[in-house]
mmCIF file of C-alpha atoms in Angstrom:
data_model
loop_
_atom_site.group_PDB
_atom_site.id
_atom_site.type_symbol
_atom_site.label_atom_id
_atom_site.label_comp_id
_atom_site.label_asym_id
_atom_site.label_seq_id
_atom_site.Cartn_x
_atom_site.Cartn_y
_atom_site.Cartn_z
ATOM 1 C CA MET A 1332 62.333 91.173 30.692
ATOM 2 C CA ILE A 1333 62.264 95.063 32.125
ATOM 3 C CA TYR A 1334 62.197 93.742 35.473
ATOM 4 C CA LYS A 1335 65.495 91.762 35.207
ATOM 5 C CA LEU A 1336 66.988 94.666 33.450
ATOM 6 C CA LEU A 1337 66.086 96.950 36.455
ATOM 7 C CA MET A 1338 67.490 94.481 38.850
ATOM 8 C CA LYS A 1339 70.801 94.143 36.927
ATOM 9 C CA ILE A 1340 70.883 97.994 36.354
ATOM 10 C CA LEU A 1341 70.495 98.296 40.040
ATOM 11 C CA GLY A 1342 73.327 95.708 41.041
ATOM 12 C CA TRP A 1343 70.922 92.921 42.386
ATOM 13 C CA LYS A 1344 71.093 89.320 41.898
ATOM 14 C CA ILE A 1345 67.835 86.942 41.828
ATOM 15 C CA ASP A 1346 68.199 83.631 43.665
ATOM 16 C CA TYR A 1347 66.082 81.281 41.534
ATOM 17 C CA ASN A 1348 65.998 78.608 43.867
ATOM 18 C CA ILE A 1349 62.584 78.842 44.813
ATOM 19 C CA PRO A 1350 60.374 76.482 46.744
ATOM 20 C CA LYS A 1351 57.714 74.867 44.778
ATOM 21 C CA GLU A 1352 55.221 76.135 47.293
ATOM 22 C CA PHE A 1353 55.701 79.928 46.124
ATOM 23 C CA ASN A 1354 52.446 79.645 44.235
ATOM 24 C CA ARG A 1355 50.243 79.201 47.304
ATOM 25 C CA CYS A 1356 51.422 80.494 50.861
ATOM 26 C CA VAL A 1357 52.092 83.560 53.082
ATOM 27 C CA LEU A 1358 55.071 85.264 51.758
ATOM 28 C CA ILE A 1359 57.334 87.320 54.115
ATOM 29 C CA ALA A 1360 59.013 90.185 52.792
ATOM 30 C CA ALA A 1361 61.965 91.233 55.016
ATOM 31 C CA PRO A 1362 63.651 92.908 56.190
ATOM 32 C CA HIS A 1363 61.724 96.126 55.666
ATOM 33 C CA THR A 1364 63.697 99.069 56.672
ATOM 34 C CA SER A 1365 63.334 101.371 53.480
ATOM 35 C CA ASN A 1366 61.102 102.353 50.778
ATOM 36 C CA TRP A 1367 63.647 100.537 48.188
ATOM 37 C CA ASP A 1368 62.744 97.285 49.722
ATOM 38 C CA PHE A 1369 59.210 97.488 48.156
ATOM 39 C CA LEU A 1370 60.584 98.016 44.710
ATOM 40 C CA TYR A 1371 63.008 95.150 44.993
ATOM 41 C CA CYS A 1372 60.824 92.699 46.555
ATOM 42 C CA VAL A 1373 58.074 93.789 43.570
ATOM 43 C CA LEU A 1374 60.947 93.414 40.787
ATOM 44 C CA THR A 1375 61.709 89.891 42.377
ATOM 45 C CA PHE A 1376 58.426 88.405 42.698
ATOM 46 C CA LYS A 1377 57.716 89.732 39.125
ATOM 47 C CA ILE A 1378 60.729 88.213 37.788
ATOM 48 C CA LEU A 1379 59.984 84.601 39.759
ATOM 49 C CA LYS A 1380 56.582 84.831 38.321
ATOM 50 C CA ILE A 1381 55.054 84.683 41.992
ATOM 51 C CA PRO A 1382 51.245 85.540 42.015
ATOM 52 C CA TYR A 1383 51.482 87.531 44.809
ATOM 53 C CA LYS A 1384 49.372 90.040 46.402
ATOM 54 C CA PHE A 1385 50.114 92.797 49.142
ATOM 55 C CA THR A 1386 47.879 94.836 51.524
ATOM 56 C CA ILE A 1387 48.840 98.357 51.864
ATOM 57 C CA LYS A 1388 47.008 101.288 53.581
ATOM 58 C CA LYS A 1389 43.689 102.431 51.536
ATOM 59 C CA GLU A 1390 45.482 105.968 51.388
ATOM 60 C CA TRP A 1391 47.693 104.595 48.536
ATOM 61 C CA PHE A 1392 44.556 103.658 46.515
ATOM 62 C CA ARG A 1393 43.977 107.701 45.784
ATOM 63 C CA PHE A 1394 44.609 108.871 42.530
ATOM 64 C CA PRO A 1395 47.061 108.715 41.003
ATOM 65 C CA PHE A 1396 48.895 105.994 43.049
ATOM 66 C CA ASN A 1397 45.993 103.772 42.685
ATOM 67 C CA LEU A 1398 47.206 103.286 39.151
ATOM 68 C CA ILE A 1399 50.682 101.985 39.853
ATOM 69 C CA ILE A 1400 49.600 100.111 43.279
ATOM 70 C CA LYS A 1401 46.682 97.866 41.883
ATOM 71 C CA PRO A 1402 48.441 96.434 38.878
ATOM 72 C CA LEU A 1403 51.516 95.931 41.017
ATOM 73 C CA GLY A 1404 49.063 93.522 43.328
ATOM 74 C CA GLY A 1405 48.031 96.114 45.913
ATOM 75 C CA LEU A 1406 44.924 95.280 47.907
ATOM 76 C CA ALA A 1407 43.358 98.379 49.811
ATOM 77 C CA VAL A 1408 42.954 98.024 53.903
ATOM 78 C CA ASP A 1409 41.652 100.453 56.552
ATOM 79 C CA THR A 1410 44.469 100.313 59.023
ATOM 80 C CA LYS A 1411 42.372 102.681 61.499
ATOM 81 C CA LYS A 1412 39.782 100.224 61.977
ATOM 82 C CA LYS A 1413 40.079 96.749 63.607
ATOM 83 C CA ASN A 1414 38.688 94.401 61.397
ATOM 84 C CA ASN A 1415 39.212 90.790 60.545
ATOM 85 C CA THR A 1416 42.015 91.000 58.197
ATOM 86 C CA VAL A 1417 43.202 87.542 58.758
ATOM 87 C CA GLU A 1418 39.555 86.127 58.032
ATOM 88 C CA ILE A 1419 39.399 88.546 54.857
ATOM 89 C CA MET A 1420 42.401 87.322 53.601
ATOM 90 C CA THR A 1421 41.938 83.301 54.373
ATOM 91 C CA LYS A 1422 38.677 84.046 52.063
ATOM 92 C CA LEU A 1423 40.967 85.022 49.492
ATOM 93 C CA PHE A 1424 42.961 81.989 49.824
ATOM 94 C CA ASP A 1425 39.776 80.014 49.711
ATOM 95 C CA GLN A 1426 38.481 81.988 46.417
ATOM 96 C CA ASN A 1427 41.815 81.279 44.606
ATOM 97 C CA LYS A 1428 43.716 78.211 43.494
ATOM 98 C CA ASN A 1429 47.011 80.176 43.039
ATOM 99 C CA PHE A 1430 47.299 82.722 45.757
ATOM 100 C CA THR A 1431 50.131 84.354 47.474
ATOM 101 C CA MET A 1432 49.835 86.910 50.197
ATOM 102 C CA ALA A 1433 52.956 89.085 50.748
ATOM 103 C CA VAL A 1434 53.487 90.434 54.103
ATOM 104 C CA THR A 1435 55.897 92.526 56.067
ATOM 105 C CA PRO A 1436 55.482 91.409 59.651
ATOM 106 C CA GLU A 1437 57.713 93.941 61.022
ATOM 107 C CA GLY A 1438 54.879 96.300 60.328
ATOM 108 C CA THR A 1439 57.117 99.514 59.912
ATOM 109 C CA ARG A 1440 60.226 100.527 58.263
ATOM 110 C CA SER A 1441 61.284 101.458 61.970
ATOM 111 C CA LYS A 1442 63.055 99.117 64.370
ATOM 112 C CA THR A 1443 60.490 96.924 66.452
ATOM 113 C CA GLU A 1444 61.268 94.484 69.031
ATOM 114 C CA GLU A 1445 58.391 92.141 68.055
ATOM 115 C CA TRP A 1446 56.942 90.979 64.702
ATOM 116 C CA LYS A 1447 53.295 91.326 63.871
ATOM 117 C CA SER A 1448 51.909 87.519 64.314
ATOM 118 C CA GLY A 1449 48.931 87.771 61.701
ATOM 119 C CA PHE A 1450 50.830 86.174 59.148
ATOM 120 C CA TYR A 1451 51.372 82.969 61.032
ATOM 121 C CA ARG A 1452 47.686 82.914 62.068
ATOM 122 C CA LEU A 1453 46.892 83.441 58.432
ATOM 123 C CA ALA A 1454 48.928 80.457 57.309
ATOM 124 C CA LYS A 1455 47.466 78.232 60.119
ATOM 125 C CA GLN A 1456 43.857 79.257 59.230
ATOM 126 C CA ALA A 1457 44.398 78.902 55.289
ATOM 127 C CA ARG A 1458 46.376 75.996 55.567
ATOM 128 C CA VAL A 1459 49.237 77.364 53.493
ATOM 129 C CA PRO A 1460 53.007 77.012 54.147
ATOM 130 C CA ILE A 1461 55.004 80.261 55.172
ATOM 131 C CA CYS A 1462 57.815 80.933 52.376
ATOM 132 C CA LEU A 1463 60.539 83.489 53.457
ATOM 133 C CA GLY A 1464 61.175 86.020 50.997
ATOM 134 C CA TYR A 1465 64.509 88.063 51.471
ATOM 135 C CA LEU A 1466 66.604 90.987 50.503
ATOM 136 C CA ASP A 1467 70.318 90.905 51.625
ATOM 137 C CA TYR A 1468 71.891 93.957 50.796
ATOM 138 C CA LYS A 1469 75.296 92.689 51.570
ATOM 139 C CA THR A 1470 75.385 90.234 48.579
ATOM 140 C CA LYS A 1471 72.833 92.343 46.974
ATOM 141 C CA THR A 1472 70.561 89.305 46.356
ATOM 142 C CA SER A 1473 66.697 88.615 46.488
ATOM 143 C CA GLY A 1474 64.554 85.669 46.796
ATOM 144 C CA VAL A 1475 62.712 83.102 48.390
ATOM 145 C CA GLY A 1476 64.359 80.863 50.995
ATOM 146 C CA ASP A 1477 63.062 78.461 53.517
ATOM 147 C CA VAL A 1478 59.452 77.022 53.592
ATOM 148 C CA ILE A 1479 57.914 76.712 57.394
ATOM 149 C CA PHE A 1480 54.743 74.600 57.698
ATOM 150 C CA PRO A 1481 53.053 76.395 60.776
ATOM 151 C CA THR A 1482 52.641 73.581 63.636
ATOM 152 C CA GLU A 1483 51.104 73.472 66.836
ATOM 153 C CA ASN A 1484 54.423 74.735 68.234
ATOM 154 C CA MET A 1485 54.683 78.362 67.222
ATOM 155 C CA LYS A 1486 57.472 79.237 69.246
ATOM 156 C CA GLU A 1487 59.690 76.796 67.321
ATOM 157 C CA ASP A 1488 58.249 77.848 64.195
ATOM 158 C CA PHE A 1489 59.114 81.401 64.889
ATOM 159 C CA GLN A 1490 62.427 80.443 66.013
ATOM 160 C CA LYS A 1491 63.403 78.829 62.503
ATOM 161 C CA ILE A 1492 62.033 82.033 60.955
ATOM 162 C CA MET A 1493 64.186 84.533 63.033
ATOM 163 C CA SER A 1494 66.996 82.098 62.490
ATOM 164 C CA PHE A 1495 66.572 82.417 58.653
ATOM 165 C CA TYR A 1496 66.425 86.233 58.805
ATOM 166 C CA GLN A 1497 69.295 86.704 61.052
ATOM 167 C CA THR A 1498 71.451 85.893 58.255
ATOM 168 C CA LYS A 1499 70.187 88.833 55.968
ATOM 169 C CA THR A 1500 71.607 92.242 56.082
ATOM 170 C CA PRO A 1501 69.192 94.835 55.579
ATOM 171 C CA LYS A 1502 69.380 98.416 53.852
ATOM 172 C CA PHE A 1503 69.598 100.189 57.537
ATOM 173 C CA PRO A 1504 70.510 97.540 60.023
ATOM 174 C CA GLU A 1505 69.847 99.833 63.035
ATOM 175 C CA LYS A 1506 66.265 99.541 62.071
ATOM 176 C CA PHE A 1507 65.942 95.705 61.830
ATOM 177 C CA SER A 1508 65.498 93.472 64.533
ATOM 178 C CA VAL A 1509 64.257 89.954 64.441
ATOM 179 C CA ASP A 1510 61.581 89.149 66.901
ATOM 180 C CA LEU A 1511 63.574 88.874 70.214
ATOM 181 C CA LYS A 1512 60.805 86.652 71.834
ATOM 182 C CA TYR A 1513 62.152 84.110 69.709
ATOM 183 C CA LYS A 1514 65.618 84.970 68.894
#
């Protein structure tokens, strides 16, 4: 398979120990400090046969990028409009038996002190678990780690998520922060 070959050439290892929930979940893709992270995540998810989709600014759906982004699982969103993205994504879960929504809760490749919580609200509303996809540049390993089943205690759930990602090394450590409210 071409994806495995590319990851091997790039020097990355895949962690094949993935949770059984991977085919119907909100899948965090973190850390997200470089444009390279997108490539490594896509290759990893393809290798692991995860039926993922991801949202991306609608501007990326102009020719010729649309020829690449859509087949990779991209769904266009208008980031300038305040819309009901969580509700829209929840409907996608309702309409599809196997559906994984990949998200980057940091929201940017720049350092942020707070993660966006839409992924958590989406998981609760769609009644699906949160799988923790990761890249670790220190070990050059990528995969899907823990699974969080959202509870009524968001703070405790976020602490588990932050605890997991504190052990991962991003490409640019100075641009990565776990959500300090939950550290």
